[in-house]
Coordinates of C-alpha atoms in Angstrom, one line a residue:
X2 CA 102.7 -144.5 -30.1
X3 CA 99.4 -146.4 -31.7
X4 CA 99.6 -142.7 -33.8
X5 CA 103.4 -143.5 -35.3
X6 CA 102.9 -147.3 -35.9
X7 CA 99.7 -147.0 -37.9
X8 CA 101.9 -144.2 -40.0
X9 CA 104.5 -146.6 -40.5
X10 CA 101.9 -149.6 -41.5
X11 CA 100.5 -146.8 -43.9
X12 CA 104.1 -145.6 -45.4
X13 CA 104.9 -149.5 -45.7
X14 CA 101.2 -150.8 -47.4
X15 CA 102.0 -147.4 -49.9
X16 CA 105.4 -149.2 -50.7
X17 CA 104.1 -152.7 -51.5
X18 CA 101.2 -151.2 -53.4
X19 CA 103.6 -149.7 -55.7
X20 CA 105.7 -152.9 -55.8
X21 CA 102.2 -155.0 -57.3
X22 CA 101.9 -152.5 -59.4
X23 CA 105.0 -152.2 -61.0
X24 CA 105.1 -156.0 -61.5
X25 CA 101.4 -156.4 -63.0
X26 CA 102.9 -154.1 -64.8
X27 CA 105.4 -155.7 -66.1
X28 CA 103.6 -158.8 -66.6
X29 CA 101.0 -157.8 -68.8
X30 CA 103.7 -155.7 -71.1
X31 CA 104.9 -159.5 -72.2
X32 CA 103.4 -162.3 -73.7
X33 CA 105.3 -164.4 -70.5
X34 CA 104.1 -161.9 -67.8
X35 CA 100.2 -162.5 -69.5
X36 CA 100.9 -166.6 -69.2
X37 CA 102.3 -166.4 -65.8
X38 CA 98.7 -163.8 -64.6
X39 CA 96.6 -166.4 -66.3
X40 CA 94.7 -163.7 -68.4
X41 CA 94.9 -160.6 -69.3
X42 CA 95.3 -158.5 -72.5
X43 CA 98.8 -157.1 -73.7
X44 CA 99.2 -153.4 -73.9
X45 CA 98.6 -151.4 -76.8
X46 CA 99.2 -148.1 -78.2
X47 CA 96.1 -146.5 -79.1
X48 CA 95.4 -146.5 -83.2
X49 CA 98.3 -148.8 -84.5
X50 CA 95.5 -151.6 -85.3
X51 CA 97.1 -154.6 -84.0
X52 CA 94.2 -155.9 -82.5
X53 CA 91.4 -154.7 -85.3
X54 CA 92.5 -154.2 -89.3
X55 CA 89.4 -152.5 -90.7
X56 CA 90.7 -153.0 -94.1
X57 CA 91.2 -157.1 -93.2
X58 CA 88.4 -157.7 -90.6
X59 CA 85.5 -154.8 -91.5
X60 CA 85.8 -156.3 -95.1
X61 CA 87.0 -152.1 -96.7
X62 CA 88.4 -153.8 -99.8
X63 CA 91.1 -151.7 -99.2
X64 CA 89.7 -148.0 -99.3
X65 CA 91.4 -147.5 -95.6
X66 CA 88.4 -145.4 -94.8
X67 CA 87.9 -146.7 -91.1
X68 CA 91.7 -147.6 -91.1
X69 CA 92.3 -143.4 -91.7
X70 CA 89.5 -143.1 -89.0
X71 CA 90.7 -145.4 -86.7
X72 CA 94.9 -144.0 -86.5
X73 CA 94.2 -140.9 -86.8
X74 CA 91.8 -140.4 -83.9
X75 CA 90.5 -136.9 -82.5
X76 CA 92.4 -135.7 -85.0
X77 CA 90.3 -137.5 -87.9
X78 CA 89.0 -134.4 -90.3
X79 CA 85.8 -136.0 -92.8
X80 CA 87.0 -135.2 -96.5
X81 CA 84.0 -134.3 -99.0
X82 CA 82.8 -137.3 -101.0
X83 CA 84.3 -137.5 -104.1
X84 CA 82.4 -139.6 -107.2
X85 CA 82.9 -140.9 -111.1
X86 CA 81.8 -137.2 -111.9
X87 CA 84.4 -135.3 -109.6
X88 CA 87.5 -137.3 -110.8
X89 CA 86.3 -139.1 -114.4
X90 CA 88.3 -141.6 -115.5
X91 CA 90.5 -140.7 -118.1
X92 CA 89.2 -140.1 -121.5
X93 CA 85.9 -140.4 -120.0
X94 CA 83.0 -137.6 -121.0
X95 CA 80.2 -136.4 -118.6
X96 CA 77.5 -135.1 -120.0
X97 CA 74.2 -133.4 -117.9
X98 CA 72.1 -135.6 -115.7
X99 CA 68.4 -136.8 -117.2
X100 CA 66.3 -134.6 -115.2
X101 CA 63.4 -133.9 -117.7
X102 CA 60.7 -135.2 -115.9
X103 CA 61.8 -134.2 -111.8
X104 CA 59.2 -131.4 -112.4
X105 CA 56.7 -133.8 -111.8
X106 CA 56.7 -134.1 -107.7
X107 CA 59.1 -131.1 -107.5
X108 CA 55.6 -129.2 -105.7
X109 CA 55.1 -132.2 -103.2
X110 CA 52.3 -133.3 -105.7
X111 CA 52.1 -136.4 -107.9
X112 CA 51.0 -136.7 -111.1
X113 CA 47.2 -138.9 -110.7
X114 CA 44.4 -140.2 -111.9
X115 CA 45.7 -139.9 -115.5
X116 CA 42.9 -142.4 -116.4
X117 CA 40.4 -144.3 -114.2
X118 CA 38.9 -148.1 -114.3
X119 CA 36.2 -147.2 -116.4
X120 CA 37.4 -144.7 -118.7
X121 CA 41.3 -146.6 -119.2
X122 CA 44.4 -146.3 -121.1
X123 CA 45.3 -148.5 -123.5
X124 CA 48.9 -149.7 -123.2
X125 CA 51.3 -151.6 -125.3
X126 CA 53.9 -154.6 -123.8
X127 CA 56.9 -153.9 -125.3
X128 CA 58.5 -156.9 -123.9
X129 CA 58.6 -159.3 -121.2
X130 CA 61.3 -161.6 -119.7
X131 CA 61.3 -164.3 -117.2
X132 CA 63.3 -163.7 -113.9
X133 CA 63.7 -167.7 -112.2
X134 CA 64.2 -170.9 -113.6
X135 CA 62.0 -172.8 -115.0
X136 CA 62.1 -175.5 -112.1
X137 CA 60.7 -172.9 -109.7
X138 CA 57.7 -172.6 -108.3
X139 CA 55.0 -170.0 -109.7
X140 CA 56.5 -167.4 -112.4
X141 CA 58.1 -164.1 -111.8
X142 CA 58.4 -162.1 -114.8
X143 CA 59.8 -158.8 -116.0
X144 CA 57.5 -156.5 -117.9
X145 CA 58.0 -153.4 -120.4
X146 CA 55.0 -151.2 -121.4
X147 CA 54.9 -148.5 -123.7
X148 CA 52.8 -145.6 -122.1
X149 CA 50.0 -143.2 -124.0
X150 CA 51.6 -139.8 -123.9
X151 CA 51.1 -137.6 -120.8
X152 CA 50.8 -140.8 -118.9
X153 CA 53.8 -140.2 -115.8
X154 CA 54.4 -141.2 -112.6
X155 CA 57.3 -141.3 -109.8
X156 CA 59.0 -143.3 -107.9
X157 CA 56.8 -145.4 -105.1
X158 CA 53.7 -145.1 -107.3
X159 CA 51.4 -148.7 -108.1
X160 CA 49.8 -148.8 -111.7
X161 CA 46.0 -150.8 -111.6
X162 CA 46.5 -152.9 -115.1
X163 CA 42.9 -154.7 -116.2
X164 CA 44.1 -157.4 -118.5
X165 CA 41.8 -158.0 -121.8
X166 CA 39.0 -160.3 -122.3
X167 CA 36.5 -161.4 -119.7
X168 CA 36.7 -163.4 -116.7
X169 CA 36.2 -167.5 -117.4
X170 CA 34.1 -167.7 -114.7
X171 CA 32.0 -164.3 -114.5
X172 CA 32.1 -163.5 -118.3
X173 CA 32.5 -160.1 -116.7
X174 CA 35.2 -157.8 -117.9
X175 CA 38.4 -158.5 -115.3
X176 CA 39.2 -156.3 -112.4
X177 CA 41.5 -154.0 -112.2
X178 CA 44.9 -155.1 -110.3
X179 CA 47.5 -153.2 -108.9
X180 CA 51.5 -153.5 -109.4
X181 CA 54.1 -151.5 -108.1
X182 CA 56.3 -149.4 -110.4
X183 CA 59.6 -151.1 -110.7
X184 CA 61.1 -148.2 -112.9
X185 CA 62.1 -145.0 -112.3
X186 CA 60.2 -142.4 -113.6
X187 CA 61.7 -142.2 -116.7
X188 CA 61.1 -146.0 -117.2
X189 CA 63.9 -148.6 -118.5
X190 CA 64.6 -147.4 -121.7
X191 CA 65.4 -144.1 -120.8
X192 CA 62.6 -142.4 -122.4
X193 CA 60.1 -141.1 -120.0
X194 CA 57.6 -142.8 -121.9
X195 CA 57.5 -146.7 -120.5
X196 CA 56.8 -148.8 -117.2
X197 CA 58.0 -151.8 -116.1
X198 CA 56.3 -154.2 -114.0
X199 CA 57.7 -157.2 -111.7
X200 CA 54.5 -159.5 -111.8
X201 CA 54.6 -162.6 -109.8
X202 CA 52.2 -164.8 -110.7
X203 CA 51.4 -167.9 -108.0
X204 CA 50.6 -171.4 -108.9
X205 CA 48.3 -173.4 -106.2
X206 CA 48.2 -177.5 -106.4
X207 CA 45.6 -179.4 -104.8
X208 CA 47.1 -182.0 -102.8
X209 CA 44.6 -184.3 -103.3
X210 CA 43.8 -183.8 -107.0
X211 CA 47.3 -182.7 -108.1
X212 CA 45.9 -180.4 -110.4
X213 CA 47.3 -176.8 -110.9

């Protein structure tokens, strides 16, 4: 007897199990059913972007990349990358990359020691322009330099300049200092034959005096 009544108390929590169900159900399919719950998130279908537009909220600028990505799900295949040089614009020609000088770390090895602090090159400043405004603190400029030929280098490299004249204070000839490269290797004319040189140069004041 205490056998058949807990199969009926079983048969009848099944029932009303299926009843909550349904109706959560229902509620959270509707915007009323979600009010009336007190939370909850509405149903969606799985890639339709209601919730997430990666073109409007991942900032794409319209290329639908993640939006392709996104709707299309397992199904998603990566398409090879396509630049200016696949599809030129039209009337556009392409000519051969610059690639005289990638011989020069193509062995893992760099070119060095090309000169050395006391047997130098001699360099010539081609041109120089200032990067801030002139209300800024310190300068920052931009520097050109002609190279003596067979003088490379590669990306990453520093270049130790020693600027002319003597020290003010030692009378001694003025250390070398080092800058990195800001060039490639074939410098910013194009020529394989030039540096250039961000150099920031700092300006102290003494509180007390005022003087720079």
């Amino acid at each position: 007897m205490a056998m058949r009544a807990f199969y009926i108390g079983a048969a009848v929590a099944a029932s009303s199990l299926a009843n909550i169900q349904s109706a959560a159900l229902a509620f959270t399919t509707t915007p009323e059913g979600i009010k009336k719950a007190g939370a909850g998130v509405p149903i969606a279908a799985p890639g339709d972007l209601s919730l997430f537009d990666p073109n409007e909220a991942g900032k794409l600028q319209g290329t639908n990349e993640l939006r392709d990505r996104v709707s299309s799900g397992s199904a998603f295949v990566v398409a090879p990358p396509r630049t200016i040089v696949d599809a030129p614009p039209a009337g556009a020609e392409v000519g051969e990359a610059q690639h005289f000088l990638e011989h020069l770390d193509a062995n893992g090895e760099l070119p060095l020691n090309f000169a050395k602090p006391q047997s130098p090159a001699t360099a010539a400043v081609l041109g120089r322009a200032k990067l801030i405004d002139d209300d800024a603190p310190g300068d920052i400029e931009h520097v050109v330099m002609k190279l003596p030929d067979g003088f490379h280098y590669v990306e990453g490299q520093s270049l130790s300049v020693i600027p002319p004249g003597a020290d003010a204070k030692t009378g001694r000839k003025h250390k070398p200092r080092l800058y990195s490269i800001a060039s490639t290797r074939y410098g910013d004319l194009l020529d394989g034959n030039t540096v250039s040189l961000c150099v920031r140069r700092a300006e102290y004041h003494d509180p007390v005096t005022g003087v720079v």
